[in-house]
Coordinates of N, CA and C in Angstrom, one line a residue:
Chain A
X1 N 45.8 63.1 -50.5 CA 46.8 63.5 -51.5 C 46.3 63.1 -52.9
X2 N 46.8 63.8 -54.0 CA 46.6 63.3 -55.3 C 47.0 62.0 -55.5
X3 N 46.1 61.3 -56.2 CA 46.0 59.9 -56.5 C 46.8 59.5 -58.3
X4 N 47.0 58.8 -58.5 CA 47.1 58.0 -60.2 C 46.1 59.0 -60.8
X5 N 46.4 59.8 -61.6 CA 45.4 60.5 -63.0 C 45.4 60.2 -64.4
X6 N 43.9 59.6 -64.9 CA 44.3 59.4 -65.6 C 43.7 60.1 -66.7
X7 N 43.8 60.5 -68.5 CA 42.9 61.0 -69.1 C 42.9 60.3 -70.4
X8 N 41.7 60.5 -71.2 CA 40.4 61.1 -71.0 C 40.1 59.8 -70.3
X9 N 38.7 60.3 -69.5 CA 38.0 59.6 -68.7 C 37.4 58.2 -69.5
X10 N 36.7 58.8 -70.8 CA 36.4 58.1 -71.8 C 36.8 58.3 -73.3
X11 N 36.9 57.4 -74.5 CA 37.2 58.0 -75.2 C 36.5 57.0 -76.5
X12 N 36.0 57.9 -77.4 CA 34.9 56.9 -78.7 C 35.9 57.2 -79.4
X13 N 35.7 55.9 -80.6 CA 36.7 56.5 -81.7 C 36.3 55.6 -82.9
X14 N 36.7 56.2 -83.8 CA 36.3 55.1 -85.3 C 37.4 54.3 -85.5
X15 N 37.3 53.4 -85.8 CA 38.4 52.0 -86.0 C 39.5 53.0 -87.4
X16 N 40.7 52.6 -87.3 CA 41.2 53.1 -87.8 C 42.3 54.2 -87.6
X17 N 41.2 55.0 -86.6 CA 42.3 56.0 -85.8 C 43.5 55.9 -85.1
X18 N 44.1 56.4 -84.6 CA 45.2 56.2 -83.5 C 44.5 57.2 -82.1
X19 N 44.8 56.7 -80.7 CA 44.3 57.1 -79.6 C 45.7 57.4 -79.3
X20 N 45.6 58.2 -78.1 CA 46.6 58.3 -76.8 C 46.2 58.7 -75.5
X21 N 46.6 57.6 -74.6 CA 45.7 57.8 -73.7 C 47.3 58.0 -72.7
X22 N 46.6 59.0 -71.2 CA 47.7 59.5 -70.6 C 47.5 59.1 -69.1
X23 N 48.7 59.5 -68.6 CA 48.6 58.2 -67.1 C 49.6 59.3 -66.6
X24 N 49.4 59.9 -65.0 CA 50.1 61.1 -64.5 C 50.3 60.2 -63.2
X25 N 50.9 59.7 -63.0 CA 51.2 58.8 -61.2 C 51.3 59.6 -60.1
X26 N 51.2 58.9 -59.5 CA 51.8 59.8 -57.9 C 52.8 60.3 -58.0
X27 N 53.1 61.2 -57.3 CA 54.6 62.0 -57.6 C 55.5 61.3 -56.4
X28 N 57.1 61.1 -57.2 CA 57.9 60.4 -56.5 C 57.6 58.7 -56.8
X29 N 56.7 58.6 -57.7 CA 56.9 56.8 -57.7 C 57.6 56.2 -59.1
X30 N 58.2 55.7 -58.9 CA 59.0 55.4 -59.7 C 58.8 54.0 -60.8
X31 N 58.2 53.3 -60.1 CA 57.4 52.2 -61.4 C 56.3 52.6 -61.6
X32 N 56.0 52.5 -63.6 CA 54.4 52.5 -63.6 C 54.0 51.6 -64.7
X33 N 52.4 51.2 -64.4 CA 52.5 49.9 -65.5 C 51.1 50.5 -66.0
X34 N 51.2 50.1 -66.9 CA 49.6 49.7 -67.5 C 49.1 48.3 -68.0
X35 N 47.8 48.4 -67.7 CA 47.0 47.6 -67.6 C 45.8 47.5 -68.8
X36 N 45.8 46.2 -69.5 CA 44.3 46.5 -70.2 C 43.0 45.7 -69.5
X37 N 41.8 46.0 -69.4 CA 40.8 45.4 -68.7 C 39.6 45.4 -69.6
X38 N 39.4 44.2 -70.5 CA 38.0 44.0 -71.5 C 36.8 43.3 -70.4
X39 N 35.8 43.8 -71.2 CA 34.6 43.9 -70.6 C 34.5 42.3 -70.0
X40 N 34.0 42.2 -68.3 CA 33.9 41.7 -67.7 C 35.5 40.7 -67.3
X41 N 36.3 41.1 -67.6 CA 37.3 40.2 -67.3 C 38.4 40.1 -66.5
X42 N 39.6 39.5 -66.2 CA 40.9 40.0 -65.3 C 41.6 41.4 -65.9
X43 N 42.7 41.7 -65.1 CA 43.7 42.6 -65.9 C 44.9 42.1 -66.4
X44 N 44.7 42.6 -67.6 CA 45.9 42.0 -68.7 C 47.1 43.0 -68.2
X45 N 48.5 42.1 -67.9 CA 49.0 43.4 -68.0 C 49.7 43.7 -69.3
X46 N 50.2 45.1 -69.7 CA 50.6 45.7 -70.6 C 52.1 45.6 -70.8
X47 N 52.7 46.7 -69.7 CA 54.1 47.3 -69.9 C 54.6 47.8 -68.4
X48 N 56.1 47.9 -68.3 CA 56.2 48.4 -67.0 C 57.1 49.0 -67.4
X49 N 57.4 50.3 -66.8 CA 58.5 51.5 -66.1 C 58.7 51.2 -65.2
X50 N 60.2 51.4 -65.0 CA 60.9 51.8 -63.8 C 61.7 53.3 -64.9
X51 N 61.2 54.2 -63.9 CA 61.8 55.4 -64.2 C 61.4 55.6 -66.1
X52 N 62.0 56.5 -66.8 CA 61.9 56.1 -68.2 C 61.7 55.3 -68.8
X53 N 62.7 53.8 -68.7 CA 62.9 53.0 -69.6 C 61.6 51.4 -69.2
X54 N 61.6 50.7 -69.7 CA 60.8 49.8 -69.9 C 61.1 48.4 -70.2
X55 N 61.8 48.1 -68.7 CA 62.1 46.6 -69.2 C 61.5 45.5 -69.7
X56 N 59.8 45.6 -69.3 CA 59.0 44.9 -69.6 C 58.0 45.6 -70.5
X57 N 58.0 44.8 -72.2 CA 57.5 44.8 -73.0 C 56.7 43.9 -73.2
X58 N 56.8 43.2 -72.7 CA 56.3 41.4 -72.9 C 54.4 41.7 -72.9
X59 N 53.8 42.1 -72.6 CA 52.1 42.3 -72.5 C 51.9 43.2 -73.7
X60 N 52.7 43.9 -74.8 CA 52.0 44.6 -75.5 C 51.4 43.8 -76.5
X61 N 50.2 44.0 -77.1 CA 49.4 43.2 -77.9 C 50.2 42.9 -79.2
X62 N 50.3 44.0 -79.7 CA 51.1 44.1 -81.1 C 52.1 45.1 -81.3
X63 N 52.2 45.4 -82.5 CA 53.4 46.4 -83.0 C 52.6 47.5 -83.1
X64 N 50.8 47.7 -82.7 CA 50.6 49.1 -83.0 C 50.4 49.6 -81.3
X65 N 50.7 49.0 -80.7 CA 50.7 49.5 -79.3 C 51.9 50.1 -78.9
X66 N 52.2 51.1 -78.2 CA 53.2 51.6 -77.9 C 53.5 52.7 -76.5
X67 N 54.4 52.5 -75.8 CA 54.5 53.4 -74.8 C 55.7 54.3 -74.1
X68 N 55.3 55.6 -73.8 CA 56.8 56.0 -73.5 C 56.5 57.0 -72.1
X69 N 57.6 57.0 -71.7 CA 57.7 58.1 -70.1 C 58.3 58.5 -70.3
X70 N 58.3 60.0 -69.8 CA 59.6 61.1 -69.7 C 59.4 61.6 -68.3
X71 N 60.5 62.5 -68.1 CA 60.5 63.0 -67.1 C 60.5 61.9 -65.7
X72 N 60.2 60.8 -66.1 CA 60.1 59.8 -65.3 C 58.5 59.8 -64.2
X73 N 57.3 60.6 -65.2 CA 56.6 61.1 -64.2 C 55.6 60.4 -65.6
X74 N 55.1 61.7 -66.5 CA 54.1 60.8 -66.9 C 53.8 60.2 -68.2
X75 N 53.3 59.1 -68.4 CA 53.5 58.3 -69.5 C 52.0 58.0 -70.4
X76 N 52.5 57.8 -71.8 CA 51.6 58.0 -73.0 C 51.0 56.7 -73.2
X77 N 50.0 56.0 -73.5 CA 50.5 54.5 -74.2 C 49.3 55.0 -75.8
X78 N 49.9 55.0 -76.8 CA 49.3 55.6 -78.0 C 49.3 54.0 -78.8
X79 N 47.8 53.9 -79.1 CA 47.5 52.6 -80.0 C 47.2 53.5 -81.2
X80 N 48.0 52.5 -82.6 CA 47.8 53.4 -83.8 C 46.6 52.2 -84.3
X81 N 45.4 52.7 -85.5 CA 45.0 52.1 -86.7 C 44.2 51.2 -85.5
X82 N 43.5 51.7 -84.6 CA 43.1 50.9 -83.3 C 41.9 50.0 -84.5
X83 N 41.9 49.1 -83.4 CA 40.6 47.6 -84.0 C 39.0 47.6 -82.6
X84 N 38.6 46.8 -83.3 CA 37.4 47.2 -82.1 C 38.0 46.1 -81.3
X85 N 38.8 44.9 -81.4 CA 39.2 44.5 -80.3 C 39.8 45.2 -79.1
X86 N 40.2 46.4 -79.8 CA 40.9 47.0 -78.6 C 40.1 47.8 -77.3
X87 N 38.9 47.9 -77.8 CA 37.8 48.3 -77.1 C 38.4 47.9 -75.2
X88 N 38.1 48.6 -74.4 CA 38.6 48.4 -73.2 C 38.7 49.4 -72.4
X89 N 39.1 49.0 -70.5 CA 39.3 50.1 -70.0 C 40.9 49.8 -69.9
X90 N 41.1 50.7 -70.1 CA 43.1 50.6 -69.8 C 43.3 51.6 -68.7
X91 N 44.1 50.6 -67.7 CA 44.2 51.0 -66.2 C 46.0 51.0 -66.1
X92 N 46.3 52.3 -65.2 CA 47.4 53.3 -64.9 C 47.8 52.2 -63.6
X93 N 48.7 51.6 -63.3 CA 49.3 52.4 -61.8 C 50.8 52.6 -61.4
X94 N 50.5 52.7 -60.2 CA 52.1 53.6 -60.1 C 52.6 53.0 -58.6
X95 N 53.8 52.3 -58.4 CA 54.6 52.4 -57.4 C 55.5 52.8 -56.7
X96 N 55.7 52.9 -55.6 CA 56.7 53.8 -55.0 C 57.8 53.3 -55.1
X97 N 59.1 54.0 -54.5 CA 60.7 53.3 -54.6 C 60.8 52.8 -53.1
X98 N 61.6 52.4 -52.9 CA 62.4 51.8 -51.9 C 61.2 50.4 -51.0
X99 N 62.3 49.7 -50.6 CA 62.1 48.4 -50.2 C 62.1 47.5 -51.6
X100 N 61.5 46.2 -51.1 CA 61.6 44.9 -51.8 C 60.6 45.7 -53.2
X101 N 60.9 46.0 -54.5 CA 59.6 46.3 -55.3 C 58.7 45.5 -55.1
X102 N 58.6 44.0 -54.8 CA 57.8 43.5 -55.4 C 56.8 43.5 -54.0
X103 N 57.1 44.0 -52.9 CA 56.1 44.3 -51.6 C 55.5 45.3 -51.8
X104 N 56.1 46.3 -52.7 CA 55.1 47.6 -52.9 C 54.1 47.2 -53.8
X105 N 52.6 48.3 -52.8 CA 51.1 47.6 -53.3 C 51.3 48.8 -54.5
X106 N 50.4 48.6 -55.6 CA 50.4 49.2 -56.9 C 49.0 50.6 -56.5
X107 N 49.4 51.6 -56.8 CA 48.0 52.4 -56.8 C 47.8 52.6 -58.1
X108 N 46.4 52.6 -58.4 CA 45.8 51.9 -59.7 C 45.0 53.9 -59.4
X109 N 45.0 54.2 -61.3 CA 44.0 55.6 -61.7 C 42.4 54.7 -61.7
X110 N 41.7 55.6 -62.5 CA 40.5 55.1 -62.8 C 40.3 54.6 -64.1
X111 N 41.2 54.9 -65.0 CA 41.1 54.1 -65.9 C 40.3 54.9 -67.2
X112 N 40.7 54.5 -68.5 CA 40.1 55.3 -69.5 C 39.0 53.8 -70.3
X113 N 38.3 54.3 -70.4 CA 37.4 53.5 -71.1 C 37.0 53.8 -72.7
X114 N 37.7 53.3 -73.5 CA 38.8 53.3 -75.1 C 36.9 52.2 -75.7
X115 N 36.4 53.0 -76.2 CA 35.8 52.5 -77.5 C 35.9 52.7 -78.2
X116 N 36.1 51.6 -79.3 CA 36.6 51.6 -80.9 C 34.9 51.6 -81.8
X117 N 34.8 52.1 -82.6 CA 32.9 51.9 -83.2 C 33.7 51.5 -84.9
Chain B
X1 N 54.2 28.1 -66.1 CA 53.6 29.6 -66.1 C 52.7 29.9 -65.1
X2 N 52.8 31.5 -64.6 CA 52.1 31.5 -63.2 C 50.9 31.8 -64.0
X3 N 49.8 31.3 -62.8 CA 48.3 31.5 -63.2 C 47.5 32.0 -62.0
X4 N 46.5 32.6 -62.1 CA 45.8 32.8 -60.8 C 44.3 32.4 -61.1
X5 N 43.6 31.9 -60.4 CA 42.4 31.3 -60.8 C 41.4 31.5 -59.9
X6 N 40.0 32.6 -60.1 CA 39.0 32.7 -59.0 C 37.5 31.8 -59.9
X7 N 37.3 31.2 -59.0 CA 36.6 30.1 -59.7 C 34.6 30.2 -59.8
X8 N 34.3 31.8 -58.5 CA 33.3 32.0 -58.3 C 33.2 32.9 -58.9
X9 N 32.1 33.2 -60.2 CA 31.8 34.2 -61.0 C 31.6 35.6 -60.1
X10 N 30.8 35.1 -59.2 CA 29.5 35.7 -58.7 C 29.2 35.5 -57.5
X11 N 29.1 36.1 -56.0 CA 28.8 35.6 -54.7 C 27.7 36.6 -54.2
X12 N 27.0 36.1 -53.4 CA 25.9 36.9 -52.7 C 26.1 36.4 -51.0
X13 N 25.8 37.9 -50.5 CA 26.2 37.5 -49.3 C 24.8 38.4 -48.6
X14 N 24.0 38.1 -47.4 CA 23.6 39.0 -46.8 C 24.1 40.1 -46.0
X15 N 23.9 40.9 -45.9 CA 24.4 42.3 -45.5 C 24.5 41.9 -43.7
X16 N 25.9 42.3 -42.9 CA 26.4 42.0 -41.6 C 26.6 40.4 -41.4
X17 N 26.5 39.8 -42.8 CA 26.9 38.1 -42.7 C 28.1 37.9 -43.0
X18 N 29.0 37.0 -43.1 CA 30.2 37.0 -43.6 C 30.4 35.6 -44.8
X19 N 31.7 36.0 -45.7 CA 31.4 35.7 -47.3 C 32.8 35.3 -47.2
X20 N 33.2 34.3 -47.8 CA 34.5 34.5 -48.3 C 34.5 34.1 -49.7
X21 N 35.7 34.5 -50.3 CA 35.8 34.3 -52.3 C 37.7 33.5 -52.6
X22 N 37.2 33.0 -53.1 CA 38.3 31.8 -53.3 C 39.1 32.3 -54.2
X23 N 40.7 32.1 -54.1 CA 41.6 32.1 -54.8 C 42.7 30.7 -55.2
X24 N 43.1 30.3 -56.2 CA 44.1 29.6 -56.0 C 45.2 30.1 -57.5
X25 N 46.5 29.6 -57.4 CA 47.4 29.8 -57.9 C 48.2 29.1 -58.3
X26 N 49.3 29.2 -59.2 CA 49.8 28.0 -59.6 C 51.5 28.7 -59.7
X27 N 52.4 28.1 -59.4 CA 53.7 29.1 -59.4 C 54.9 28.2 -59.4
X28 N 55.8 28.1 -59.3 CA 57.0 27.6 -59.0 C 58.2 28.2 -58.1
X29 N 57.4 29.5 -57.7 CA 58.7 30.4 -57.1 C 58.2 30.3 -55.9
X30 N 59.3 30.5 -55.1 CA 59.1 30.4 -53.8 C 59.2 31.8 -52.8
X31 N 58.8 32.8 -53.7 CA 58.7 34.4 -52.8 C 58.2 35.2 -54.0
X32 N 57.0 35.6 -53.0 CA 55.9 36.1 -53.6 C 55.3 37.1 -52.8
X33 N 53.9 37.6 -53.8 CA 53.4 38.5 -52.9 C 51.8 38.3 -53.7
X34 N 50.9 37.9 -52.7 CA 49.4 37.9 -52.9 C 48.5 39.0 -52.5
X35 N 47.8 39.4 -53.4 CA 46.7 40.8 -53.2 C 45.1 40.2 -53.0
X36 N 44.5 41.0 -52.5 CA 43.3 41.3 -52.9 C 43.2 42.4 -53.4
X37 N 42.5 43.2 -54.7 CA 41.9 44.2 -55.0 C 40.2 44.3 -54.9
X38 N 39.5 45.2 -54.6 CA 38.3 45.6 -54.5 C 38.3 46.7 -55.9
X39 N 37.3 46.2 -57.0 CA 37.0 47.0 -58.3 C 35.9 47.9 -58.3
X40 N 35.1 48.7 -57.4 CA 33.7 49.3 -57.2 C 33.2 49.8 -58.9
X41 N 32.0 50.2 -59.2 CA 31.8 50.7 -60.2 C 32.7 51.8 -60.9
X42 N 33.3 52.9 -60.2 CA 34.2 53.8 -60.5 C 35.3 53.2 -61.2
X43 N 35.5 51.8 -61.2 CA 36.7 51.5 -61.8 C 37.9 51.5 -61.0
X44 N 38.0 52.2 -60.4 CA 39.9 52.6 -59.5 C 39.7 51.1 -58.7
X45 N 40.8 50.7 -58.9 CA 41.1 49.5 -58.1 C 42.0 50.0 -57.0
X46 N 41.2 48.9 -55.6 CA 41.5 49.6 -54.7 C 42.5 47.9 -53.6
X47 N 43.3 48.4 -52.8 CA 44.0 47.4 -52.7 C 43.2 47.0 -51.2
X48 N 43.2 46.0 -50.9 CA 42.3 45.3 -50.0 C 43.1 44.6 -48.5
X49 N 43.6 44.0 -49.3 CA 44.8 43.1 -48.4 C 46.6 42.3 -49.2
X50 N 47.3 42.5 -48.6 CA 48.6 41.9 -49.2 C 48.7 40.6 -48.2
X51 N 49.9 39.5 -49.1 CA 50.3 38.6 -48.2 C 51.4 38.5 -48.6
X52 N 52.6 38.4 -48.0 CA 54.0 37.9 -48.3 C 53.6 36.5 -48.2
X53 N 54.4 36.0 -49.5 CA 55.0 34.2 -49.0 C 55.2 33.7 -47.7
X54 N 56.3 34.5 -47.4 CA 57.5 33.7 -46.5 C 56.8 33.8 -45.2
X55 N 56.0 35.0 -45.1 CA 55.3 34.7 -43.5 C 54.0 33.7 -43.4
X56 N 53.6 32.9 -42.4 CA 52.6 32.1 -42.2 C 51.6 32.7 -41.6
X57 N 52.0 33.8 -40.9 CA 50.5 34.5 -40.3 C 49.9 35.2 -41.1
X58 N 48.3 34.6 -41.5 CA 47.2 35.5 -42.3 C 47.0 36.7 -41.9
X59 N 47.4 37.4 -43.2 CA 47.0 39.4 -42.7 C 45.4 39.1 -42.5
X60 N 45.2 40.5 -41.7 CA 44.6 41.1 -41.6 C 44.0 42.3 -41.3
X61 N 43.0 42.9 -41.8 CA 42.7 44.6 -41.9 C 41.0 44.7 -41.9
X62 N 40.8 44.8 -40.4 CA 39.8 45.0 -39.8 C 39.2 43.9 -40.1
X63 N 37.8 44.2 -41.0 CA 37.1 43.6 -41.4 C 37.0 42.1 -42.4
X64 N 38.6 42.4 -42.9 CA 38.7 41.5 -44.1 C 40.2 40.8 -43.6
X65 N 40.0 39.5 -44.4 CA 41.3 38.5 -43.3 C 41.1 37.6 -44.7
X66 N 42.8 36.6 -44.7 CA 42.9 36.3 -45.6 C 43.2 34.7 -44.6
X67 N 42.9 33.7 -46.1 CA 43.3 32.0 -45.3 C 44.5 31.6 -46.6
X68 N 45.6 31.9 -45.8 CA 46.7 31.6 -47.0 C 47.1 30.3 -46.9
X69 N 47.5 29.3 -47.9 CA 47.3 27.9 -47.4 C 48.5 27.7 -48.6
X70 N 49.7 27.9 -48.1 CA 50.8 28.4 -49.3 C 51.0 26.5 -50.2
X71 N 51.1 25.4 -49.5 CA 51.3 23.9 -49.7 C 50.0 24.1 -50.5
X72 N 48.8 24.5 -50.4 CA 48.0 24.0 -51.7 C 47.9 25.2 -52.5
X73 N 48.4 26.3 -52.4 CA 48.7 27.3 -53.3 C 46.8 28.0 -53.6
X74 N 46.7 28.0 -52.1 CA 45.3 29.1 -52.0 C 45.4 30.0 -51.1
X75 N 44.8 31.1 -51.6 CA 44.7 32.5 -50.7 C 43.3 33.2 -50.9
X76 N 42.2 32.7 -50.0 CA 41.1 32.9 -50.2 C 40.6 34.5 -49.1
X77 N 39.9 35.0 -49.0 CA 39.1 36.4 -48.7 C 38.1 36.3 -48.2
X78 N 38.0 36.4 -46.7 CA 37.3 36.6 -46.0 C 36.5 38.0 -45.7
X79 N 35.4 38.2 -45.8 CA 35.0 39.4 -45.4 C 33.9 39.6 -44.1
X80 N 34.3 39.7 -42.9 CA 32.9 40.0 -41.8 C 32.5 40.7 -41.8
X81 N 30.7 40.7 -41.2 CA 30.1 41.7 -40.9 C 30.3 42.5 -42.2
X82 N 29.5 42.0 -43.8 CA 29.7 42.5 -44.7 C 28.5 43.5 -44.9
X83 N 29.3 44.4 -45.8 CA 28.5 45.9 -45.6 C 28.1 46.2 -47.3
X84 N 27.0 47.4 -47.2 CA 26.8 47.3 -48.5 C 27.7 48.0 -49.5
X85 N 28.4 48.9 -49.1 CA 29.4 49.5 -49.6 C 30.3 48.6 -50.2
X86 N 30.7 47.0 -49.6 CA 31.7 46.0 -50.0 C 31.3 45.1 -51.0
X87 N 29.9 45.9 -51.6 CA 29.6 44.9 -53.1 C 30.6 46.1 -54.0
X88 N 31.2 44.7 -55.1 CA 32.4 45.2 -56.2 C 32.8 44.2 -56.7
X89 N 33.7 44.3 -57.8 CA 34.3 43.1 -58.5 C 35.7 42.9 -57.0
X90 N 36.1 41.7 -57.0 CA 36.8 41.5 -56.0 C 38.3 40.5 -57.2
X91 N 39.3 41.1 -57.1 CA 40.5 40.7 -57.5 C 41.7 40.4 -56.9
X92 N 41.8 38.8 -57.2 CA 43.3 38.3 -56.4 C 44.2 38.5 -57.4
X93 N 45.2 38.6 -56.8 CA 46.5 38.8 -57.6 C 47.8 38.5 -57.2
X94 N 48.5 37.9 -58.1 CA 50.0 37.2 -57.3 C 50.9 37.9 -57.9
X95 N 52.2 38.6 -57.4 CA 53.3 39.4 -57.8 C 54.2 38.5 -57.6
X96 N 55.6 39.0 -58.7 CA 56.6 38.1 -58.8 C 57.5 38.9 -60.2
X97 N 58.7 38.4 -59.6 CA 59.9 38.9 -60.1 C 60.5 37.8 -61.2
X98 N 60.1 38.5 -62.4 CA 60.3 37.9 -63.7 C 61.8 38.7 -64.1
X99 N 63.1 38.4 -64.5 CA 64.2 39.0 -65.5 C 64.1 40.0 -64.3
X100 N 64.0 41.8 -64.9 CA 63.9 43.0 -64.7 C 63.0 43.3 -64.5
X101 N 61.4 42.4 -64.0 CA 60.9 43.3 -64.2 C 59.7 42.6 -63.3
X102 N 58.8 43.0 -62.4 CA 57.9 43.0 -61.2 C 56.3 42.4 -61.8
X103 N 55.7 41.4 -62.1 CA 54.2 41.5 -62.4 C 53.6 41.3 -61.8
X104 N 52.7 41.8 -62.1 CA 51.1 41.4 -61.4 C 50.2 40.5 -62.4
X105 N 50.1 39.6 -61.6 CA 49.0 38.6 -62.3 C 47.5 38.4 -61.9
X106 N 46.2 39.0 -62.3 CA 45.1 39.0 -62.1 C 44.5 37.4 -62.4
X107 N 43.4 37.2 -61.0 CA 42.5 36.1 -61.5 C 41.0 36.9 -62.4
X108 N 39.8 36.6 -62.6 CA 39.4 36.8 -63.8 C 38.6 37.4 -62.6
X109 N 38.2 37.7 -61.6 CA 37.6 38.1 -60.3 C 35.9 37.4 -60.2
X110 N 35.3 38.3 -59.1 CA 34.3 37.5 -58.4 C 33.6 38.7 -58.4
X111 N 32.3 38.9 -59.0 CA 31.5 39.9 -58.5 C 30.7 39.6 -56.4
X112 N 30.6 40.4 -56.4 CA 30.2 40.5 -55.0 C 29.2 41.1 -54.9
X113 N 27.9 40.7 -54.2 CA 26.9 41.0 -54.2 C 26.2 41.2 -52.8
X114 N 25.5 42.2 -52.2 CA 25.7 42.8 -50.9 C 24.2 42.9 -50.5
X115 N 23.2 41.6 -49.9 CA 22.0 42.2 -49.9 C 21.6 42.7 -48.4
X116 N 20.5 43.9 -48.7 CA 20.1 44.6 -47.8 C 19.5 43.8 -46.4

């Protein structure tokens, strides 16, 4: 079955710009988070959904990071005036509903790989 | 504050030998949920093994088995009869219910290295 999608696969960009990177989950799951992952290191997390809304804000770097879901399906996370720190891969995933949330295992996309030059 | 800590950059294991990669944690809650992820070059993180807190019996899934030692707050990864396909970055991770809202906490992982 279709897995976590994510796009673009890669993406270059000149410092300054604004990105938007997109995250399509499994269909039917109802939490999704994103993740940032700089070169060689753990995953930072970002932000979480449940359905539209976003209880957890607490991982966004700054005020130029930002994220939204509709439809309750797929979600945007758009960095404006990006820096080269932001350089990274930023990783999707998506969980299913029912039972304890915190027993459901997360399915992770492949991830966009965001260079700032 | 919760922390997750893998302390081996880097492991080498010979190919059909078995390896394991250390985890420890730091937490105050008492119901939880411990991961392994497998990172291959492609990036997609791939889920390996889960562990609830509250049970004492170490999962396991075929090849790979976990030594959960919840009183010293380690959950280390065993892998037998390791194959070449099972070199990857390898990531523990502890879940837990913060306010509203579910995290996942990564250790900084372990590359895994698979020789022929």
């Amino acid at each position: 079955g279709a897995g976590v999608s994510q796009s673009p696969s890669n993406k270059v960009t000149e410092k300054g710009k604004d990105v938007e990177l997109r995250c399509d989950p499994i269909s039917g799951h109802t939490a999704l988070y994103w993740y940032r992952q700089s070169l060689g290191q753990g995953l930072e997390f970002l932000i979480y959904f449940q359905g539209n809304s976003a209880p957890d804000k607490s991982g966004l770097p700054s005020d130029r990071f930002s994220a939204e879901r509709t439809g309750g399906s797929v979600s945007t996370l758009t960095i404006q005036r990006t820096q080269q720190e932001d350089s990274a891969v930023y990783l999707c995933a998506s969980s299913p509903p029912g039972g304890p949330v915190s027993n459901q295992p997360q399915h992770f996309g492949d991830g966009t790989r965001l260079s700032i030059l | 504050a919760q922390t997750v800590t893998q302390s081996q950059p880097e492991m080498s294991v010979q190919e059909a030998e078995t390896v394991t990669l250390s985890c420890t944690y730091d937490t105050s809650e008492s119901d939880y949920y411990l991961f392994w992820y497998k990172q291959p070059p492609s990036r997609q993180m791939i889920l390996v093994i889960r562990q609830e807190a509250y049970k004492q019996q170490n999962a396991t899934e075929n090849r790979f088995s976990v030594n959960f030692q919840k009183a010293a707050k380690s959950f280390s990864l065993k892998i037998s009869d390791s194959q070449l396909g099972d070199a990857a970055m390898y990531f523990c991770a502890y879940r837990f219910r913060m306010d509203s809202s579910y995290k996942l906490i990564f250790g900084s992982g372990t590359r895994l290295l698979v020789r022929p």
